[in-house]
Amino acid sequence: MPLTNMAYAQQFQSGDWEITSSTGERFSFSDADWNIAIETPVSVWPAQPSTYLVTPREDDDGPLYWRTNILAWGICADGVLRPITTDPHDDNNSWTVLHPDGRVETSRGDGYENIDDWLAIHRTSQSAA
């Protein structure tokens, strides 16, 4: 069933979903299948070169980060913007992006002028934990 035909969606305590189409047909989905459906991009456009998904990590030499190329951006069926990467472990629900101009932005809307500012905040929050 195309999600554009969805008239109503209800989640049960079991986590399963029942979807009613615009024609009154009912469909059942597991929670996992529902998440796959709503996280599927409905519109995609290429990311600028040198756009990376970054993840902090600590090392003996100080704070560092992993980076993964962002190939594209997708607006998903649930209306959420998600980066599209080659990383199979990327959950796309909480992310941090290093833009080509050096700015860093998180999925929560936090913004930093550069990677060092972001790492400093991350280091501070980790030491407070």
PDB file of C-alpha atoms in Angstrom:
ATOM      1  CA  MET A   1       0.000   0.000   0.000  1.00  0.00           C
ATOM      2  CA  PRO A   2       1.506   3.376  -0.928  1.00  0.00           C
ATOM      3  CA  LEU A   3       1.758   5.581   2.151  1.00  0.00           C
ATOM      4  CA  THR A   4       0.088   8.357   0.153  1.00  0.00           C
ATOM      5  CA  ASN A   5      -3.136   6.280   0.337  1.00  0.00           C
ATOM      6  CA  MET A   6      -2.993   6.115   4.134  1.00  0.00           C
ATOM      7  CA  ALA A   7      -5.991   7.693   5.828  1.00  0.00           C
ATOM      8  CA  TYR A   8      -5.335   6.552   9.395  1.00  0.00           C
ATOM      9  CA  ALA A   9      -2.628   4.733  11.363  1.00  0.00           C
ATOM     10  CA  GLN A  10      -2.956   3.244  14.827  1.00  0.00           C
ATOM     11  CA  GLN A  11      -0.226   1.625  16.918  1.00  0.00           C
ATOM     12  CA  PHE A  12      -1.197  -1.078  19.400  1.00  0.00           C
ATOM     13  CA  GLN A  13       0.506  -1.883  22.723  1.00  0.00           C
ATOM     14  CA  SER A  14       2.189  -4.841  21.022  1.00  0.00           C
ATOM     15  CA  GLY A  15       3.995  -2.322  18.810  1.00  0.00           C
ATOM     16  CA  ASP A  16       2.192  -3.490  15.668  1.00  0.00           C
ATOM     17  CA  TRP A  17       0.427  -1.004  13.423  1.00  0.00           C
ATOM     18  CA  GLU A  18      -2.931  -1.097  11.679  1.00  0.00           C
ATOM     19  CA  ILE A  19      -3.243   1.167   8.670  1.00  0.00           C
ATOM     20  CA  THR A  20      -6.552   2.150   7.096  1.00  0.00           C
ATOM     21  CA  SER A  21      -6.335   3.251   3.470  1.00  0.00           C
ATOM     22  CA  SER A  22      -8.380   6.018   1.896  1.00  0.00           C
ATOM     23  CA  THR A  23     -10.650   3.288   0.439  1.00  0.00           C
ATOM     24  CA  GLY A  24     -11.254   1.701   3.869  1.00  0.00           C
ATOM     25  CA  GLU A  25      -8.948  -1.297   3.417  1.00  0.00           C
ATOM     26  CA  ARG A  26      -6.993  -2.317   6.511  1.00  0.00           C
ATOM     27  CA  PHE A  27      -3.401  -3.497   6.609  1.00  0.00           C
ATOM     28  CA  SER A  28      -1.280  -4.728   9.510  1.00  0.00           C
ATOM     29  CA  PHE A  29       2.430  -4.045   9.900  1.00  0.00           C
ATOM     30  CA  SER A  30       4.970  -5.086  12.486  1.00  0.00           C
ATOM     31  CA  ASP A  31       6.729  -2.215  14.241  1.00  0.00           C
ATOM     32  CA  ALA A  32       9.956  -3.053  12.360  1.00  0.00           C
ATOM     33  CA  ASP A  33       8.198  -3.008   8.975  1.00  0.00           C
ATOM     34  CA  TRP A  34       6.448   0.254   9.834  1.00  0.00           C
ATOM     35  CA  ASN A  35       9.795   1.881  10.707  1.00  0.00           C
ATOM     36  CA  ILE A  36      11.301   0.707   7.425  1.00  0.00           C
ATOM     37  CA  ALA A  37       8.340   2.154   5.528  1.00  0.00           C
ATOM     38  CA  ILE A  38       8.330   5.577   7.170  1.00  0.00           C
ATOM     39  CA  GLU A  39      12.137   5.911   7.023  1.00  0.00           C
ATOM     40  CA  THR A  40      12.184   5.237   3.282  1.00  0.00           C
ATOM     41  CA  PRO A  41      13.140   8.389   1.364  1.00  0.00           C
ATOM     42  CA  VAL A  42      10.424   9.797  -0.872  1.00  0.00           C
ATOM     43  CA  SER A  43      12.632  12.579  -2.224  1.00  0.00           C
ATOM     44  CA  VAL A  44      16.430  12.486  -2.553  1.00  0.00           C
ATOM     45  CA  TRP A  45      19.036  15.007  -3.675  1.00  0.00           C
ATOM     46  CA  PRO A  46      22.848  14.799  -3.689  1.00  0.00           C
ATOM     47  CA  ALA A  47      24.893  16.153  -0.813  1.00  0.00           C
ATOM     48  CA  GLN A  48      27.667  18.629  -1.488  1.00  0.00           C
ATOM     49  CA  PRO A  49      31.103  17.020  -1.848  1.00  0.00           C
ATOM     50  CA  SER A  50      33.026  16.891   1.458  1.00  0.00           C
ATOM     51  CA  THR A  51      29.868  16.590   3.575  1.00  0.00           C
ATOM     52  CA  TYR A  52      30.402  14.058   6.352  1.00  0.00           C
ATOM     53  CA  LEU A  53      28.484  12.326   9.107  1.00  0.00           C
ATOM     54  CA  VAL A  54      30.764  12.572  12.164  1.00  0.00           C
ATOM     55  CA  THR A  55      30.835  10.547  15.370  1.00  0.00           C
ATOM     56  CA  PRO A  56      33.024  11.477  18.352  1.00  0.00           C
ATOM     57  CA  ARG A  57      35.478   9.018  19.833  1.00  0.00           C
ATOM     58  CA  GLU A  58      38.149   9.339  22.496  1.00  0.00           C
ATOM     59  CA  ASP A  59      41.791   8.382  22.047  1.00  0.00           C
ATOM     60  CA  ASP A  60      44.925   8.708  24.167  1.00  0.00           C
ATOM     61  CA  ASP A  61      45.829  11.719  22.024  1.00  0.00           C
ATOM     62  CA  GLY A  62      42.554  13.480  22.842  1.00  0.00           C
ATOM     63  CA  PRO A  63      39.134  13.774  21.259  1.00  0.00           C
ATOM     64  CA  LEU A  64      38.857  12.581  17.699  1.00  0.00           C
ATOM     65  CA  TYR A  65      36.008  11.682  15.407  1.00  0.00           C
ATOM     66  CA  TRP A  66      35.031   9.156  12.780  1.00  0.00           C
ATOM     67  CA  ARG A  67      33.639  10.474   9.543  1.00  0.00           C
ATOM     68  CA  THR A  68      31.518   8.883   6.843  1.00  0.00           C
ATOM     69  CA  ASN A  69      30.652  10.442   3.494  1.00  0.00           C
ATOM     70  CA  ILE A  70      27.109  11.700   3.134  1.00  0.00           C
ATOM     71  CA  LEU A  71      26.142  10.807  -0.409  1.00  0.00           C
ATOM     72  CA  ALA A  72      22.698  12.374  -0.421  1.00  0.00           C
ATOM     73  CA  TRP A  73      19.892  13.770   1.700  1.00  0.00           C
ATOM     74  CA  GLY A  74      16.458  12.214   1.843  1.00  0.00           C
ATOM     75  CA  ILE A  75      13.083  13.483   2.977  1.00  0.00           C
ATOM     76  CA  CYS A  76      11.458  10.348   4.315  1.00  0.00           C
ATOM     77  CA  ALA A  77       7.808   9.326   4.368  1.00  0.00           C
ATOM     78  CA  ASP A  78       7.566  10.499   7.989  1.00  0.00           C
ATOM     79  CA  GLY A  79       8.692  13.996   6.919  1.00  0.00           C
ATOM     80  CA  VAL A  80      12.113  13.745   8.584  1.00  0.00           C
ATOM     81  CA  LEU A  81      15.295  14.785   6.781  1.00  0.00           C
ATOM     82  CA  ARG A  82      17.955  12.049   6.951  1.00  0.00           C
ATOM     83  CA  PRO A  83      21.493  11.760   5.586  1.00  0.00           C
ATOM     84  CA  ILE A  84      22.123   8.865   3.210  1.00  0.00           C
ATOM     85  CA  THR A  85      25.512   7.219   3.727  1.00  0.00           C
ATOM     86  CA  THR A  86      27.342   4.027   2.857  1.00  0.00           C
ATOM     87  CA  ASP A  87      27.649   3.119   6.554  1.00  0.00           C
ATOM     88  CA  PRO A  88      25.446   0.081   7.283  1.00  0.00           C
ATOM     89  CA  HIS A  89      25.513   0.867  11.020  1.00  0.00           C
ATOM     90  CA  ASP A  90      24.193   4.394  10.635  1.00  0.00           C
ATOM     91  CA  ASP A  91      20.786   4.644  12.333  1.00  0.00           C
ATOM     92  CA  ASN A  92      19.966   8.072  10.787  1.00  0.00           C
ATOM     93  CA  ASN A  93      17.857   9.035  13.798  1.00  0.00           C
ATOM     94  CA  SER A  94      20.470  11.086  15.630  1.00  0.00           C
ATOM     95  CA  TRP A  95      23.291  12.512  13.573  1.00  0.00           C
ATOM     96  CA  THR A  96      25.987  15.165  13.387  1.00  0.00           C
ATOM     97  CA  VAL A  97      27.124  16.642  10.067  1.00  0.00           C
ATOM     98  CA  LEU A  98      30.406  18.314   9.148  1.00  0.00           C
ATOM     99  CA  HIS A  99      29.590  20.661   6.265  1.00  0.00           C
ATOM    100  CA  PRO A 100      32.097  21.582   3.520  1.00  0.00           C
ATOM    101  CA  ASP A 101      32.440  25.111   4.956  1.00  0.00           C
ATOM    102  CA  GLY A 102      33.544  23.650   8.329  1.00  0.00           C
ATOM    103  CA  ARG A 103      30.295  24.192  10.243  1.00  0.00           C
ATOM    104  CA  VAL A 104      28.937  21.338  12.354  1.00  0.00           C
ATOM    105  CA  GLU A 105      25.206  20.718  12.782  1.00  0.00           C
ATOM    106  CA  THR A 106      23.299  18.090  14.773  1.00  0.00           C
ATOM    107  CA  SER A 107      19.913  16.504  14.150  1.00  0.00           C
ATOM    108  CA  ARG A 108      18.722  18.237  17.341  1.00  0.00           C
ATOM    109  CA  GLY A 109      19.377  21.618  15.706  1.00  0.00           C
ATOM    110  CA  ASP A 110      22.598  22.445  17.564  1.00  0.00           C
ATOM    111  CA  GLY A 111      25.145  24.304  15.442  1.00  0.00           C
ATOM    112  CA  TYR A 112      28.865  24.930  15.890  1.00  0.00           C
ATOM    113  CA  GLU A 113      31.250  27.151  13.950  1.00  0.00           C
ATOM    114  CA  ASN A 114      33.790  24.344  13.492  1.00  0.00           C
ATOM    115  CA  ILE A 115      34.718  20.785  14.449  1.00  0.00           C
ATOM    116  CA  ASP A 116      36.903  21.928  17.372  1.00  0.00           C
ATOM    117  CA  ASP A 117      33.971  23.755  19.011  1.00  0.00           C
ATOM    118  CA  TRP A 118      31.790  20.657  18.607  1.00  0.00           C
ATOM    119  CA  LEU A 119      34.499  18.383  20.033  1.00  0.00           C
ATOM    120  CA  ALA A 120      35.010  20.728  23.004  1.00  0.00           C
ATOM    121  CA  ILE A 121      31.289  20.611  23.846  1.00  0.00           C
ATOM    122  CA  HIS A 122      31.253  16.837  23.429  1.00  0.00           C
ATOM    123  CA  ARG A 123      34.327  16.472  25.672  1.00  0.00           C
ATOM    124  CA  THR A 124      32.680  18.685  28.330  1.00  0.00           C
ATOM    125  CA  SER A 125      29.436  16.683  28.261  1.00  0.00           C
ATOM    126  CA  GLN A 126      31.342  13.376  28.452  1.00  0.00           C
ATOM    127  CA  SER A 127      33.402  14.485  31.471  1.00  0.00           C
ATOM    128  CA  ALA A 128      30.223  15.642  33.252  1.00  0.00           C
ATOM    129  CA  ALA A 129      28.601  12.232  32.752  1.00  0.00           C
TER     130      ALA A 129
END
